[in-house]
Amino acid sequence: MIKFENITKKFKDKKVLKDISFEINKGHLVAFIGASGCGKTTTLKMINRLIKPSSGKIFINGEDIEKKDVIALRRNMGYVIQQTGLFPHMTIKENIEIIPKVEKKNKDEITKRTMELMEMVGLNAKEFLNRYPTELSGGQQQRVGVARAFATDPEIILMDEPFSALDPITRVGLQEELIDLQSHLKKTIVFVTHDMDEAIKIADMICIMKDGEILQYDTPENILKNPVNEFVSEFVGKNRIWTSPEFIKAEDIMLDSPVSCLSNLTLNRCLEKMRSNKVDSLMVVESKTKKLLGIINAKKIQETLDRSKEVNEVMETNLISVEPNDSIIDILQLVEDNNVSTVPVLDKNKRLLGLITKSSLVTTLSQQFIDTEEGMLS
Amino acid sequence: MNFIEYVIVNKEQILSLTLEHIKLTIIAVGFAILLGVPLGILISYVKQLNKPILGVANIIQAIPSMALLGFAIPFLGIGTLPAIVMVILYSLLPIIKNTFTGIQNINAQTIEAAKGIGLTKFQILFRVQIPLALPVIMAGVRISSVTAVGLMTMAAFIGAGGLGFLVFSGIRTVNNLQILAGAIPACLLALFVDFIVGIVEKLVTPISLQKINGSKSKRIQIRKIEKVILSFTALVVAIIFGFSAILNGTTDQKVIRIASKDFTEQHILAHMFSDLIEDRTDILVDRKINLGGTQVCFSALKSDDIDMYIDYSGTAYGDTLNYPPISDMEKVYDTVKSDFKEQFNIEVLKQIGFNNTYVLAVNKDTAKKYQLETISDLAKVGTKLRAGTTLEFLNREDGIPGLIKHYNFNFKDTTGLDGSPRYIALNNNETDVVDAFSTDGLLKKFDLVTLKDDKNFFPPYYAIPLVRGEVIELYPEIVPIIEELGSILNDEIMIELNYKVDELQMEPDVVAKEFLTENGLLEE
């Protein structure tokens, strides 16, 4: 929906944006993040033409925005900034209604819309409409800012670090409300922030910028798991993913080559195999399909007197398993609820892909705190 | 008589002058706002104009107000126009500067937000910038308004009227009560203006940006009261303007403008001639009393701002036409008459029968100490004495410069002191010798000794009516009237009339009327 084509911006002699190109899909919330001076705010301000590119073109729905009337362009976009930018000499009502009023819309419609907007941002209309911005808290002001941005029901909303000046509690609250709003309205939102947690939490796509260039433009999950270079991984932080544990999946933390055996192996042989591989259980799989048939652990063998039996007679077949895409939270819950110590990872066809054990879980979890040379999540 | 009594006696005059003062001030400040605010907005948008415009306003501010006034006369004439223009110029700087500052100081983020949500430049200016800058702009207007009230007293200096008239008049006649009668109302007016504009300042500050003093509802109440006060004041002002507009309605009325210089005799003369003309014809006289010195009056006559005033032959000859002084009365008169007609189309009517020549005066003690009876006596001890004379006298060829050449001596030092302050200085022994007019009432009042011009330095100063040629053509009937009065006046009469004003504190117009009445000159 929004397309940047070879955009460069020079301020005096400094190149603030270096030939960047990207596309934002309709209905996506894209977060632009980077250190101060990386060009993220400049990028945002080019969308509503507050800043003019030195070269390159920007398209919205296929139209070159330079060719459009700038006032109409801006009025069809929401614009929310840090410190709100509410007009201090106008009441909340006047602030929200200013553009519709200037467009000479019908009075009743305006009032109706205002009430809708106040409800949308969770502010009591009666209490707040006739107050002035200075009488409101930061969080309340920011809600009004959002309401004002939505007043003309725009398709695109631009948000420039809107929550940065708020205390953490309010910030989290507003982030969650934004996510909720977005799930209903599905607007195209361009969101500038310097808070990685915030970006991961709310964005559909994240664009990491440095010195005027885009380093990685990807889903939050990919950025967490597959940072494109050292800078990105440093920027993201090794342990960032732990704040969004839902992204940690079974396939990320499983042992990929669990020790397995065929179903006709004798218990004695199994025990030998366990010893030589230093494991205390074996996965029993079908030879061709690699389908998991059962699990045998050392304890069970030791309980059995006749070690010449085949493993398929003794193995545990009532299995708790997970799929590769299940998150670590689900796995931990599973382990907790069922008191198992080994959880195989199976695909849809019950093929064995990997194994998660209690000890491998401990190793994974301890990565947050202890520097291991080779982590599960590297 | 004390101050309260004086005010009560003169209450109509004080009131009318106050109203005049208010009118002039409002017009001046009004225009200053109309000019200054847009200029202030302009320079906040066009950065390059910032320095030049503020620079010019600064320079204007730095020029002494009197100088600006004097400078304006050849271009703008006399009266209300130059006075208003001057006050407008002086009011510009605070208004421009404050408008500029007010707009500059608006949070840049707010402006960017305004742009970003799609307001046009005009909308941003009128809906965001001006409302937010208004408190600061009003502060500038407030400063300008209060200053304007004080400055407007200068307006009297060029005949524009207002309370300054009383101040200048009182200085001239050493009448402290009159000075106060002008100064105190002006002061009260300034305070009142400050109060009213202060209310406006508060009302234009958005409630949200005011310092919170008490609950919101209380603030709203106070605002209501303030609005009432303001509306009432506005109503009163409108009435004042409306009234004077009606009174100044255009008619086919014949009018001539007679001016006087800035001393007592001139005022009496102007009133006498004016009264007589009004009595004997259907012409109305617009009296511009206390217009200024010789220069101002002559310029005004030349530039068609006034129609007539009384000058003195010696002054016209030596000062205006710049001839070296001579003592032949007839030659002086003839030369002046022909030169003025030729060069300026000014008619010099028949000479009036008194010679108001310059004299040097000292107080009784000095005269005794140095045995002074003539100027030659003075010349002998000149270097021991200080002269405090009018500025005119200090600079004219028929004044100090010519005098010390003629009598071949020098003063210890010379100071320029206009009007009656020089008599006061003489009294307080801060100066020893002053210049005076031979018919000066203040000579009698301060009991001074005049020194005889034994070497006949001073030329004759016979009073001569100067009238613009065109006016004579328009209203030839005034000529015999003027000459009739002129033939009656003489030295003794003038001294007597001057004394009545200077010592007995009578008003010049009263003295004039009395004289005409007593001498049966008035027909009605």
Short mmCIF file of N, CA and C in Angstrom, two decimals, chain A residues 45 48 50 71 74-75 79 81-82 85 87-90 98-99 102 130 132 134-135, chain B residues 109-110 112-120 123 127-128 131-132 206-209 216:
data_model
loop_
_atom_site.label_atom_id
_atom_site.label_comp_id
_atom_site.label_asym_id
_atom_site.label_seq_id
_atom_site.Cartn_x
_atom_site.Cartn_y
_atom_site.Cartn_z
N LYS A 45 8.16 10.92 8.30
CA LYS A 45 7.68 12.25 7.91
C LYS A 45 7.65 12.44 6.41
N ASN A 48 3.89 11.77 5.00
CA ASN A 48 2.93 12.86 4.90
C ASN A 48 3.58 14.16 4.43
N LEU A 50 5.98 15.96 5.31
CA LEU A 50 6.55 17.01 6.16
C LEU A 50 8.01 17.21 5.78
N ILE A 71 -2.42 18.90 1.28
CA ILE A 71 -3.36 19.06 2.40
C ILE A 71 -4.33 17.88 2.45
N ARG A 74 -2.58 14.84 3.81
CA ARG A 74 -2.39 14.82 5.27
C ARG A 74 -3.70 14.61 5.99
N ARG A 75 -4.78 15.18 5.43
CA ARG A 75 -6.05 15.02 6.14
C ARG A 75 -6.56 13.60 6.05
N TYR A 79 -2.03 11.36 12.29
CA TYR A 79 -0.66 11.69 12.66
C TYR A 79 -0.60 11.88 14.17
N ILE A 81 1.98 12.13 17.47
CA ILE A 81 3.39 12.32 17.79
C ILE A 81 3.64 12.20 19.28
N GLN A 82 4.91 12.09 19.62
CA GLN A 82 5.33 12.10 21.00
C GLN A 82 4.90 13.43 21.61
N GLY A 85 1.29 16.79 20.80
CA GLY A 85 0.99 17.84 19.83
C GLY A 85 -0.46 18.27 19.86
N PHE A 87 -3.38 20.85 20.79
CA PHE A 87 -3.33 22.31 20.86
C PHE A 87 -3.77 22.76 22.25
N PRO A 88 -2.86 23.38 23.00
CA PRO A 88 -3.16 23.63 24.40
C PRO A 88 -4.28 24.64 24.63
N HIS A 89 -4.58 25.43 23.61
CA HIS A 89 -5.59 26.46 23.84
C HIS A 89 -6.98 25.98 23.43
N MET A 90 -7.06 24.74 22.98
CA MET A 90 -8.37 24.21 22.58
C MET A 90 -8.79 23.11 23.53
N ILE A 98 -11.06 19.36 15.04
CA ILE A 98 -10.57 20.48 14.24
C ILE A 98 -10.57 20.20 12.74
N ILE A 99 -10.11 19.03 12.33
CA ILE A 99 -10.07 18.79 10.88
C ILE A 99 -11.48 18.64 10.31
N VAL A 102 -12.86 22.03 9.95
CA VAL A 102 -12.23 22.79 8.89
C VAL A 102 -12.72 22.31 7.52
N ASN A 130 -14.83 18.70 27.58
CA ASN A 130 -14.67 20.14 27.74
C ASN A 130 -13.44 20.55 28.55
N TYR A 132 -9.23 20.91 29.09
CA TYR A 132 -8.10 21.29 28.27
C TYR A 132 -6.97 20.28 28.42
N THR A 134 -3.97 20.42 29.24
CA THR A 134 -3.13 20.50 30.43
C THR A 134 -3.78 19.88 31.65
N GLU A 135 -5.08 19.68 31.57
CA GLU A 135 -5.76 19.09 32.72
C GLU A 135 -5.74 17.57 32.69
N GLN B 109 6.87 21.68 18.10
CA GLN B 109 6.15 20.41 17.94
C GLN B 109 4.67 20.65 17.67
N THR B 110 4.12 21.63 18.37
CA THR B 110 2.71 21.94 18.17
C THR B 110 2.46 22.37 16.73
N GLU B 112 4.30 21.60 14.15
CA GLU B 112 4.49 20.47 13.26
C GLU B 112 3.26 19.56 13.28
N ALA B 113 2.71 19.40 14.48
CA ALA B 113 1.49 18.60 14.58
C ALA B 113 0.39 19.23 13.74
N ALA B 114 0.29 20.57 13.83
CA ALA B 114 -0.74 21.26 13.07
C ALA B 114 -0.56 21.02 11.58
N LYS B 115 0.70 21.09 11.13
CA LYS B 115 0.97 20.82 9.71
C LYS B 115 0.61 19.39 9.37
N GLY B 116 1.08 18.50 10.24
CA GLY B 116 0.93 17.08 9.96
C GLY B 116 -0.51 16.61 9.85
N ILE B 117 -1.41 17.25 10.63
CA ILE B 117 -2.79 16.77 10.55
C ILE B 117 -3.53 17.41 9.39
N GLY B 118 -2.86 18.30 8.66
CA GLY B 118 -3.46 18.78 7.42
C GLY B 118 -4.07 20.17 7.48
N LEU B 119 -3.59 21.02 8.42
CA LEU B 119 -4.07 22.40 8.40
C LEU B 119 -3.25 23.20 7.40
N THR B 120 -3.93 24.10 6.67
CA THR B 120 -3.20 24.94 5.72
C THR B 120 -2.44 26.02 6.48
N GLN B 123 -4.69 28.47 8.11
CA GLN B 123 -5.40 27.91 9.24
C GLN B 123 -4.47 27.80 10.44
N ARG B 127 -5.67 29.77 13.56
CA ARG B 127 -6.27 28.92 14.58
C ARG B 127 -5.29 28.49 15.65
N VAL B 128 -4.01 28.48 15.31
CA VAL B 128 -3.04 27.99 16.29
C VAL B 128 -2.07 29.08 16.73
N PRO B 131 -3.77 32.61 18.27
CA PRO B 131 -4.32 32.44 19.61
C PRO B 131 -3.25 32.16 20.65
N LEU B 132 -2.24 31.35 20.28
CA LEU B 132 -1.22 31.05 21.27
C LEU B 132 -0.31 32.24 21.51
N PRO B 206 -5.91 31.99 26.64
CA PRO B 206 -6.80 30.85 26.80
C PRO B 206 -6.83 30.42 28.25
N ILE B 207 -8.01 30.11 28.75
CA ILE B 207 -8.17 29.75 30.17
C ILE B 207 -7.13 28.73 30.57
N SER B 208 -6.87 27.80 29.63
CA SER B 208 -6.00 26.70 29.97
C SER B 208 -4.57 27.15 30.24
N LEU B 209 -4.18 28.32 29.70
CA LEU B 209 -2.79 28.72 29.85
C LEU B 209 -2.58 29.72 30.97
N LYS B 216 -11.84 26.45 38.85
CA LYS B 216 -12.13 26.78 37.46
C LYS B 216 -13.39 27.62 37.36
#
